Amino acid sequence: MTLQDERTDADVELLREDPTGPPVFLPPSALPPPTGMARLRLTQLYRVGSVVLGLLLLVSIGQAVLALHQNGEARAMLVDRVDPAMVAQFELSDALGRQDDAIRAYAADGERARLVEYRQAVAEEANTTRRIRELLSDVPGKGPVLAGLDRLASDTAAWRGAFAEPIARGPGGGGLSPDSERSGTTAFTRVRSGNAVQQQALSTLHKKVADDLDRRARIAYWSVAAALIMVVLAALALALLIRRTVLTPVSSLSERVRAVAHGDFAHPMDVPGPAEIAELAAIIDAMRHRILDEWRVSSEARQMLNEQTAELRRSNKELEQFAYVASHDLQEPLRKVASFCQMLERRYGDQLDDRGRQYVEFAVDGAKRMQALINDLLSFSRVGRLSRTEDAVDLNAVVGQTLDDLSTLREETGARVTVADLPTVAGDRTQLGQLFLNLVGNAIKFRRPDVPPEVGISARRDGDHWEFACADNGIGIEPRYADRIFLIFQRLHPRDEYTGTGIGLALCKKIVEFHGGRIWLETEDRDGDAPGTTIRWTLPARPEPEPEPEGETEEKSEDDAG
């Protein structure tokens, strides 16, 4: 017989008594040996996956960065080196042409300005040639261009030595001889041919660098595209890995836990996934069995508690009924005892000695005190049993009736009672009257010698409750007795000092709690050694009526007027 079979009978009987409990019990089962993915832990999977994806991303991103770097270098080579060299080549061609034009003009008119222009063009040639060499110093394939520059410089030097410099050293103005014209033209033609070859070599270099830039740009674009594709593939692979190892197992586990939470305690917890998910499922399954066990114990305890509560409620009801009947039935015998003792004193008082009359007085006093105690007990037992709750009780009228009932005591003691404007509450008018009667009566009774009693009753709104206060200038109550004074039959003073049964404040507490409030002794707001006592209590406030819409009010007014 399995554990499930052993529990079935008791559990079925328990479920019949409490149908809100779990419908099925499963015995705890051992965790099956790990298979498949359950043999791997999430840390291992993500560590390996992170390394692989990291390497792939590093390689692809590194390739893209390298391609972009090379593309930048090729672009810088073209824009910062070759293109400025092409511009300088055109400046060099212009400088050569201005040299020929200036020296020929000087030979024709002999003006010194032409000679100065010639010298400036020679200097620009030299500077431009040097700049071209500097710009192309780091450019691959610059050999033909530099060789052309050397040949062009040699041809230019030969032209100047054979034609331009002799004219520049002369006075000028005499024109050119036919021989000089022919030799100069022939030499400068070689210069122009060399310059054309130089320009062609530089154009070839420019095309080569531009083609290299184009090739590197394509490589960069493909490298960046490949890197982006790798990033997307890595993100997809990571998402797939998370879905396979986390989301799907957790979702499956959530569905099983939700099924258990809805009452299907027989739902299996076999969740496929990594070792952590399998362990979590096992822990939840163990918690499920533990909850089941604790539920069985709590159900049994709750059943026992319900039985004890019912028994206690029955016993309390019987005790209340007994107290009511006993206090009610004892009234007549005590009344007879007191009446006959008084008649005995009046009729045979002259025949009794002092001790006899004292015994009669003791008997009468004891009967009266017992009668007062029974009356108080009767009032205490009636709270909550015999009540006539009204929706609106004007506490001003209740306190007014209370002061009328205490008028004789107030006149004898010279008490002054001030009452603030009190609200209208829902409750039992008679019990609320007893509440104020006991509180004001105690405030007057426990007065200081030779000091007229002063009692103040006030109220303030505190949220959904009214908070009342009854303050006096009497003998006061020490804070350590704040809880004791509201217990039944608790007295703080001997009977020969202050009369009473010790039920008054207990009756007040029961009345306030029956009306949904609480009562307490104020111990914090007293000013130092100021005499007196402040009793505070709360009562629920009546809900305020909702204001009528203005339209309806106007219609009613018109109807009334009509």
mmCIF file of C-alpha atoms in Angstrom, residues 136-415:
data_model
loop_
_atom_site.group_PDB
_atom_site.id
_atom_site.type_symbol
_atom_site.label_atom_id
_atom_site.label_comp_id
_atom_site.label_asym_id
_atom_site.label_seq_id
_atom_site.Cartn_x
_atom_site.Cartn_y
_atom_site.Cartn_z
ATOM 1 C CA LEU A 136 53.797 62.010 -52.796
ATOM 2 C CA SER A 137 56.487 60.873 -50.368
ATOM 3 C CA ASP A 138 54.184 58.278 -48.668
ATOM 4 C CA VAL A 139 52.066 57.387 -51.704
ATOM 5 C CA PRO A 140 52.618 53.890 -53.093
ATOM 6 C CA GLY A 141 53.446 53.887 -56.847
ATOM 7 C CA LYS A 142 54.934 57.382 -56.788
ATOM 8 C CA GLY A 143 58.098 56.298 -58.709
ATOM 9 C CA PRO A 144 56.994 57.239 -62.255
ATOM 10 C CA VAL A 145 55.743 60.612 -61.060
ATOM 11 C CA LEU A 146 58.974 61.442 -59.234
ATOM 12 C CA ALA A 147 61.010 60.255 -62.208
ATOM 13 C CA GLY A 148 58.946 62.510 -64.461
ATOM 14 C CA LEU A 149 59.582 65.367 -62.061
ATOM 15 C CA ASP A 150 63.326 64.731 -62.318
ATOM 16 C CA ARG A 151 63.215 64.704 -66.125
ATOM 17 C CA LEU A 152 61.032 67.803 -66.188
ATOM 18 C CA ALA A 153 63.417 69.594 -63.826
ATOM 19 C CA SER A 154 66.363 68.609 -66.055
ATOM 20 C CA ASP A 155 64.603 69.803 -69.232
ATOM 21 C CA THR A 156 63.585 73.042 -67.540
ATOM 22 C CA ALA A 157 67.144 73.668 -66.325
ATOM 23 C CA ALA A 158 68.482 73.018 -69.851
ATOM 24 C CA TRP A 159 65.976 75.497 -71.329
ATOM 25 C CA ARG A 160 66.832 78.168 -68.815
ATOM 26 C CA GLY A 161 70.606 77.628 -69.250
ATOM 27 C CA ALA A 162 70.486 77.719 -73.020
ATOM 28 C CA PHE A 163 67.779 80.325 -73.606
ATOM 29 C CA ALA A 164 66.225 82.153 -70.616
ATOM 30 C CA GLU A 165 69.234 82.927 -68.398
ATOM 31 C CA PRO A 166 71.372 84.498 -71.182
ATOM 32 C CA ILE A 167 68.463 86.816 -72.031
ATOM 33 C CA ALA A 168 67.903 87.636 -68.355
ATOM 34 C CA ARG A 169 71.563 88.620 -67.922
ATOM 35 C CA GLY A 170 71.392 90.958 -70.923
ATOM 36 C CA PRO A 171 69.876 94.449 -71.154
ATOM 37 C CA GLY A 172 66.842 93.205 -73.055
ATOM 38 C CA GLY A 173 64.778 95.224 -75.481
ATOM 39 C CA GLY A 174 66.676 94.055 -78.572
ATOM 40 C CA GLY A 175 64.367 91.232 -79.480
ATOM 41 C CA LEU A 176 65.349 87.633 -80.298
ATOM 42 C CA SER A 177 67.569 86.462 -83.094
ATOM 43 C CA PRO A 178 66.281 83.736 -85.382
ATOM 44 C CA ASP A 179 68.778 81.226 -83.981
ATOM 45 C CA SER A 180 67.879 82.062 -80.413
ATOM 46 C CA GLU A 181 64.198 81.832 -81.268
ATOM 47 C CA ARG A 182 64.614 78.384 -82.786
ATOM 48 C CA SER A 183 66.763 77.039 -79.956
ATOM 49 C CA GLY A 184 64.419 78.453 -77.307
ATOM 50 C CA THR A 185 61.344 77.054 -78.981
ATOM 51 C CA THR A 186 62.917 73.645 -79.402
ATOM 52 C CA ALA A 187 64.058 73.532 -75.742
ATOM 53 C CA PHE A 188 60.711 74.671 -74.378
ATOM 54 C CA THR A 189 58.929 72.106 -76.563
ATOM 55 C CA ARG A 190 60.880 69.405 -74.739
ATOM 56 C CA VAL A 191 59.791 71.046 -71.470
ATOM 57 C CA ARG A 192 56.148 70.955 -72.521
ATOM 58 C CA SER A 193 56.468 67.320 -73.603
ATOM 59 C CA GLY A 194 58.046 66.407 -70.272
ATOM 60 C CA ASN A 195 55.315 68.293 -68.418
ATOM 61 C CA ALA A 196 52.664 66.402 -70.398
ATOM 62 C CA VAL A 197 54.325 63.085 -69.532
ATOM 63 C CA GLN A 198 54.472 64.193 -65.896
ATOM 64 C CA GLN A 199 50.773 65.046 -65.889
ATOM 65 C CA GLN A 200 49.949 61.692 -67.451
ATOM 66 C CA ALA A 201 51.974 59.859 -64.781
ATOM 67 C CA LEU A 202 50.243 61.836 -62.032
ATOM 68 C CA SER A 203 46.817 61.124 -63.554
ATOM 69 C CA THR A 204 47.672 57.421 -63.672
ATOM 70 C CA LEU A 205 48.680 57.562 -59.986
ATOM 71 C CA HIS A 206 45.452 59.393 -59.122
ATOM 72 C CA LYS A 207 43.371 56.728 -60.879
ATOM 73 C CA LYS A 208 45.278 53.974 -59.110
ATOM 74 C CA VAL A 209 44.688 55.544 -55.682
ATOM 75 C CA ALA A 210 41.020 56.228 -56.497
ATOM 76 C CA ASP A 211 40.542 52.598 -57.575
ATOM 77 C CA ASP A 212 42.174 51.419 -54.360
ATOM 78 C CA LEU A 213 39.833 53.704 -52.377
ATOM 79 C CA ASP A 214 36.835 52.303 -54.204
ATOM 80 C CA ARG A 215 37.981 48.750 -53.521
ATOM 81 C CA ARG A 216 38.577 49.442 -49.857
ATOM 82 C CA ALA A 217 35.191 51.190 -49.572
ATOM 83 C CA ARG A 218 33.462 48.100 -50.935
ATOM 84 C CA ILE A 219 35.385 45.936 -48.507
ATOM 85 C CA ALA A 220 34.393 48.277 -45.657
ATOM 86 C CA TYR A 221 30.722 48.194 -46.654
ATOM 87 C CA TRP A 222 30.700 44.399 -46.856
ATOM 88 C CA SER A 223 32.589 44.125 -43.556
ATOM 89 C CA VAL A 224 30.129 46.411 -41.779
ATOM 90 C CA ALA A 225 27.216 44.503 -43.324
ATOM 91 C CA ALA A 226 28.768 41.222 -42.214
ATOM 92 C CA ALA A 227 29.273 42.612 -38.701
ATOM 93 C CA LEU A 228 25.648 43.750 -38.550
ATOM 94 C CA ILE A 229 24.492 40.372 -39.801
ATOM 95 C CA MET A 230 26.618 38.693 -37.120
ATOM 96 C CA VAL A 231 25.131 40.973 -34.473
ATOM 97 C CA VAL A 232 21.609 40.122 -35.643
ATOM 98 C CA LEU A 233 22.424 36.414 -35.773
ATOM 99 C CA ALA A 234 24.005 36.625 -32.318
ATOM 100 C CA ALA A 235 20.915 38.400 -30.956
ATOM 101 C CA LEU A 236 18.664 35.763 -32.532
ATOM 102 C CA ALA A 237 20.834 32.969 -31.188
ATOM 103 C CA LEU A 238 20.822 34.551 -27.721
ATOM 104 C CA ALA A 239 17.040 35.035 -27.860
ATOM 105 C CA LEU A 240 16.606 31.421 -28.959
ATOM 106 C CA LEU A 241 18.898 30.255 -26.186
ATOM 107 C CA ILE A 242 17.015 32.298 -23.570
ATOM 108 C CA ARG A 243 13.692 31.069 -24.891
ATOM 109 C CA ARG A 244 14.834 27.459 -24.905
ATOM 110 C CA THR A 245 16.569 27.489 -21.539
ATOM 111 C CA VAL A 246 14.576 30.059 -19.515
ATOM 112 C CA LEU A 247 11.334 31.355 -20.996
ATOM 113 C CA THR A 248 9.819 28.062 -22.105
ATOM 114 C CA PRO A 249 10.672 26.153 -18.873
ATOM 115 C CA VAL A 250 9.571 29.078 -16.684
ATOM 116 C CA SER A 251 6.326 29.410 -18.651
ATOM 117 C CA SER A 252 5.687 25.699 -18.275
ATOM 118 C CA LEU A 253 6.453 25.896 -14.565
ATOM 119 C CA SER A 254 4.148 28.933 -14.216
ATOM 120 C CA GLU A 255 1.284 27.032 -15.843
ATOM 121 C CA ARG A 256 1.777 24.128 -13.461
ATOM 122 C CA VAL A 257 2.005 26.410 -10.428
ATOM 123 C CA ARG A 258 -1.102 28.280 -11.588
ATOM 124 C CA ALA A 259 -2.945 24.988 -11.895
ATOM 125 C CA VAL A 260 -1.928 24.093 -8.349
ATOM 126 C CA ALA A 261 -2.956 27.553 -7.137
ATOM 127 C CA HIS A 262 -6.394 27.010 -8.692
ATOM 128 C CA GLY A 263 -6.851 23.832 -6.690
ATOM 129 C CA ASP A 264 -5.436 21.088 -8.903
ATOM 130 C CA PHE A 265 -2.941 19.817 -6.346
ATOM 131 C CA ALA A 266 -2.396 16.652 -8.393
ATOM 132 C CA HIS A 267 -0.815 18.581 -11.276
ATOM 133 C CA PRO A 268 2.696 17.222 -11.984
ATOM 134 C CA MET A 269 5.756 19.423 -11.645
ATOM 135 C CA ASP A 270 7.973 17.638 -14.192
ATOM 136 C CA VAL A 271 9.321 20.673 -16.068
ATOM 137 C CA PRO A 272 11.966 20.021 -18.757
ATOM 138 C CA GLY A 273 14.837 22.455 -18.749
ATOM 139 C CA PRO A 274 18.244 23.220 -17.240
ATOM 140 C CA ALA A 275 19.285 22.005 -13.836
ATOM 141 C CA GLU A 276 18.240 25.231 -12.074
ATOM 142 C CA ILE A 277 14.686 25.006 -13.446
ATOM 143 C CA ALA A 278 14.474 21.331 -12.512
ATOM 144 C CA GLU A 279 15.684 22.118 -8.980
ATOM 145 C CA LEU A 280 13.171 24.976 -8.708
ATOM 146 C CA ALA A 281 10.369 22.661 -9.815
ATOM 147 C CA ALA A 282 11.474 20.123 -7.187
ATOM 148 C CA ILE A 283 11.525 22.828 -4.492
ATOM 149 C CA ILE A 284 8.041 24.016 -5.464
ATOM 150 C CA ASP A 285 6.809 20.437 -5.450
ATOM 151 C CA ALA A 286 8.243 19.966 -1.956
ATOM 152 C CA MET A 287 6.515 23.189 -0.874
ATOM 153 C CA ARG A 288 3.279 21.856 -2.341
ATOM 154 C CA HIS A 289 3.484 18.693 -0.246
ATOM 155 C CA ARG A 290 4.427 20.690 2.834
ATOM 156 C CA ILE A 291 1.452 22.997 2.323
ATOM 157 C CA LEU A 292 -0.789 19.978 1.977
ATOM 158 C CA ASP A 293 0.500 18.545 5.231
ATOM 159 C CA GLU A 294 0.152 21.858 7.043
ATOM 160 C CA TRP A 295 -3.312 22.318 5.554
ATOM 161 C CA ARG A 296 -4.395 18.982 6.976
ATOM 162 C CA VAL A 297 -3.113 19.969 10.407
ATOM 163 C CA SER A 298 -4.697 23.446 10.204
ATOM 164 C CA SER A 299 -7.989 21.958 9.001
ATOM 165 C CA GLU A 300 -8.084 19.665 11.992
ATOM 166 C CA ALA A 301 -7.149 22.546 14.278
ATOM 167 C CA ARG A 302 -9.761 24.787 12.647
ATOM 168 C CA GLN A 303 -12.400 22.127 13.109
ATOM 169 C CA MET A 304 -11.464 21.797 16.762
ATOM 170 C CA LEU A 305 -11.439 25.585 17.143
ATOM 171 C CA ASN A 306 -14.881 25.850 15.564
ATOM 172 C CA GLU A 307 -16.203 23.278 18.002
ATOM 173 C CA GLN A 308 -14.622 25.115 20.936
ATOM 174 C CA THR A 309 -15.950 28.435 19.671
ATOM 175 C CA ALA A 310 -19.445 27.055 19.378
ATOM 176 C CA GLU A 311 -19.176 25.594 22.874
ATOM 177 C CA LEU A 312 -17.812 28.881 24.243
ATOM 178 C CA ARG A 313 -20.587 30.845 22.513
ATOM 179 C CA ARG A 314 -23.187 28.512 24.014
ATOM 180 C CA SER A 315 -21.567 28.787 27.442
ATOM 181 C CA ASN A 316 -21.429 32.597 27.249
ATOM 182 C CA LYS A 317 -25.055 32.733 26.217
ATOM 183 C CA GLU A 318 -26.008 30.517 29.145
ATOM 184 C CA LEU A 319 -23.915 32.650 31.509
ATOM 185 C CA GLU A 320 -25.548 35.830 30.247
ATOM 186 C CA GLN A 321 -28.967 34.282 30.610
ATOM 187 C CA PHE A 322 -28.062 33.044 34.084
ATOM 188 C CA ALA A 323 -26.753 36.486 35.102
ATOM 189 C CA TYR A 324 -29.890 38.150 33.809
ATOM 190 C CA VAL A 325 -32.255 35.663 35.454
ATOM 191 C CA ALA A 326 -30.286 35.590 38.682
ATOM 192 C CA SER A 327 -30.073 39.358 38.975
ATOM 193 C CA HIS A 328 -33.719 39.721 38.042
ATOM 194 C CA ASP A 329 -34.934 37.042 40.487
ATOM 195 C CA LEU A 330 -32.812 38.348 43.366
ATOM 196 C CA GLN A 331 -34.496 41.736 43.271
ATOM 197 C CA GLU A 332 -37.618 40.671 45.159
ATOM 198 C CA PRO A 333 -35.900 38.818 48.074
ATOM 199 C CA LEU A 334 -33.491 41.697 48.624
ATOM 200 C CA ARG A 335 -36.326 44.199 48.490
ATOM 201 C CA LYS A 336 -38.163 42.191 51.137
ATOM 202 C CA VAL A 337 -35.065 41.958 53.338
ATOM 203 C CA ALA A 338 -34.481 45.700 53.165
ATOM 204 C CA SER A 339 -38.166 46.551 53.698
ATOM 205 C CA PHE A 340 -38.669 44.221 56.686
ATOM 206 C CA CYS A 341 -35.420 45.375 58.293
ATOM 207 C CA GLN A 342 -36.614 48.967 58.016
ATOM 208 C CA MET A 343 -40.043 48.023 59.428
ATOM 209 C CA LEU A 344 -38.315 46.154 62.267
ATOM 210 C CA GLU A 345 -36.281 49.278 63.045
ATOM 211 C CA ARG A 346 -39.321 51.557 63.010
ATOM 212 C CA ARG A 347 -41.608 49.265 65.082
ATOM 213 C CA TYR A 348 -39.179 47.808 67.589
ATOM 214 C CA GLY A 349 -36.480 50.450 67.509
ATOM 215 C CA ASP A 350 -37.276 51.688 71.018
ATOM 216 C CA GLN A 351 -36.935 48.121 72.334
ATOM 217 C CA LEU A 352 -33.502 47.535 70.749
ATOM 218 C CA ASP A 353 -30.256 48.646 72.251
ATOM 219 C CA ASP A 354 -27.571 50.455 70.293
ATOM 220 C CA ARG A 355 -25.939 47.234 69.134
ATOM 221 C CA GLY A 356 -29.264 45.875 67.872
ATOM 222 C CA ARG A 357 -30.028 49.042 65.944
ATOM 223 C CA GLN A 358 -26.493 48.904 64.482
ATOM 224 C CA TYR A 359 -27.089 45.340 63.320
ATOM 225 C CA VAL A 360 -30.310 46.401 61.633
ATOM 226 C CA GLU A 361 -28.495 49.266 59.904
ATOM 227 C CA PHE A 362 -25.817 46.838 58.699
ATOM 228 C CA ALA A 363 -28.448 44.526 57.277
ATOM 229 C CA VAL A 364 -30.283 47.376 55.517
ATOM 230 C CA ASP A 365 -27.038 48.794 54.107
ATOM 231 C CA GLY A 366 -25.903 45.379 52.881
ATOM 232 C CA ALA A 367 -29.262 44.716 51.227
ATOM 233 C CA LYS A 368 -29.189 48.103 49.506
ATOM 234 C CA ARG A 369 -25.622 47.615 48.279
ATOM 235 C CA MET A 370 -26.503 44.147 47.028
ATOM 236 C CA GLN A 371 -29.552 45.595 45.286
ATOM 237 C CA ALA A 372 -27.400 48.293 43.634
ATOM 238 C CA LEU A 373 -24.895 45.666 42.548
ATOM 239 C CA ILE A 374 -27.637 43.503 41.057
ATOM 240 C CA ASN A 375 -29.111 46.481 39.234
ATOM 241 C CA ASP A 376 -25.711 47.299 37.757
ATOM 242 C CA LEU A 377 -25.178 43.685 36.761
ATOM 243 C CA LEU A 378 -28.598 43.665 35.164
ATOM 244 C CA SER A 379 -27.738 46.789 33.162
ATOM 245 C CA PHE A 380 -24.384 45.304 32.176
ATOM 246 C CA SER A 381 -25.989 42.074 30.930
ATOM 247 C CA ARG A 382 -28.604 43.978 28.932
ATOM 248 C CA VAL A 383 -26.000 45.757 26.771
ATOM 249 C CA GLY A 384 -26.072 44.071 23.373
ATOM 250 C CA ARG A 385 -29.082 41.924 24.272
ATOM 251 C CA LEU A 386 -31.915 44.377 24.691
ATOM 252 C CA SER A 387 -31.265 47.351 22.457
ATOM 253 C CA ARG A 388 -33.380 49.664 20.332
ATOM 254 C CA THR A 389 -31.024 51.203 17.814
ATOM 255 C CA GLU A 390 -32.125 54.485 16.255
ATOM 256 C CA ASP A 391 -30.687 56.048 13.110
ATOM 257 C CA ALA A 392 -30.431 59.509 14.681
ATOM 258 C CA VAL A 393 -29.893 60.144 18.392
ATOM 259 C CA ASP A 394 -29.357 63.778 19.343
ATOM 260 C CA LEU A 395 -26.665 63.633 22.014
ATOM 261 C CA ASN A 396 -27.474 67.179 23.139
ATOM 262 C CA ALA A 397 -30.910 65.964 24.214
ATOM 263 C CA VAL A 398 -29.380 62.847 25.805
ATOM 264 C CA VAL A 399 -26.919 64.913 27.855
ATOM 265 C CA GLY A 400 -29.686 67.330 28.791
ATOM 266 C CA GLN A 401 -31.752 64.462 30.226
ATOM 267 C CA THR A 402 -28.644 63.173 32.020
ATOM 268 C CA LEU A 403 -28.074 66.560 33.672
ATOM 269 C CA ASP A 404 -31.706 66.628 34.778
ATOM 270 C CA ASP A 405 -31.250 63.205 36.376
ATOM 271 C CA LEU A 406 -28.167 64.496 38.191
ATOM 272 C CA SER A 407 -29.694 67.827 39.196
ATOM 273 C CA THR A 408 -29.907 66.902 42.894
ATOM 274 C CA LEU A 409 -26.268 65.767 43.007
ATOM 275 C CA ARG A 410 -25.190 68.878 41.139
ATOM 276 C CA GLU A 411 -26.982 71.139 43.618
ATOM 277 C CA GLU A 412 -25.528 69.329 46.611
ATOM 278 C CA THR A 413 -21.956 69.534 45.328
ATOM 279 C CA GLY A 414 -22.156 72.848 43.459
ATOM 280 C CA ALA A 415 -20.971 71.123 40.285
#
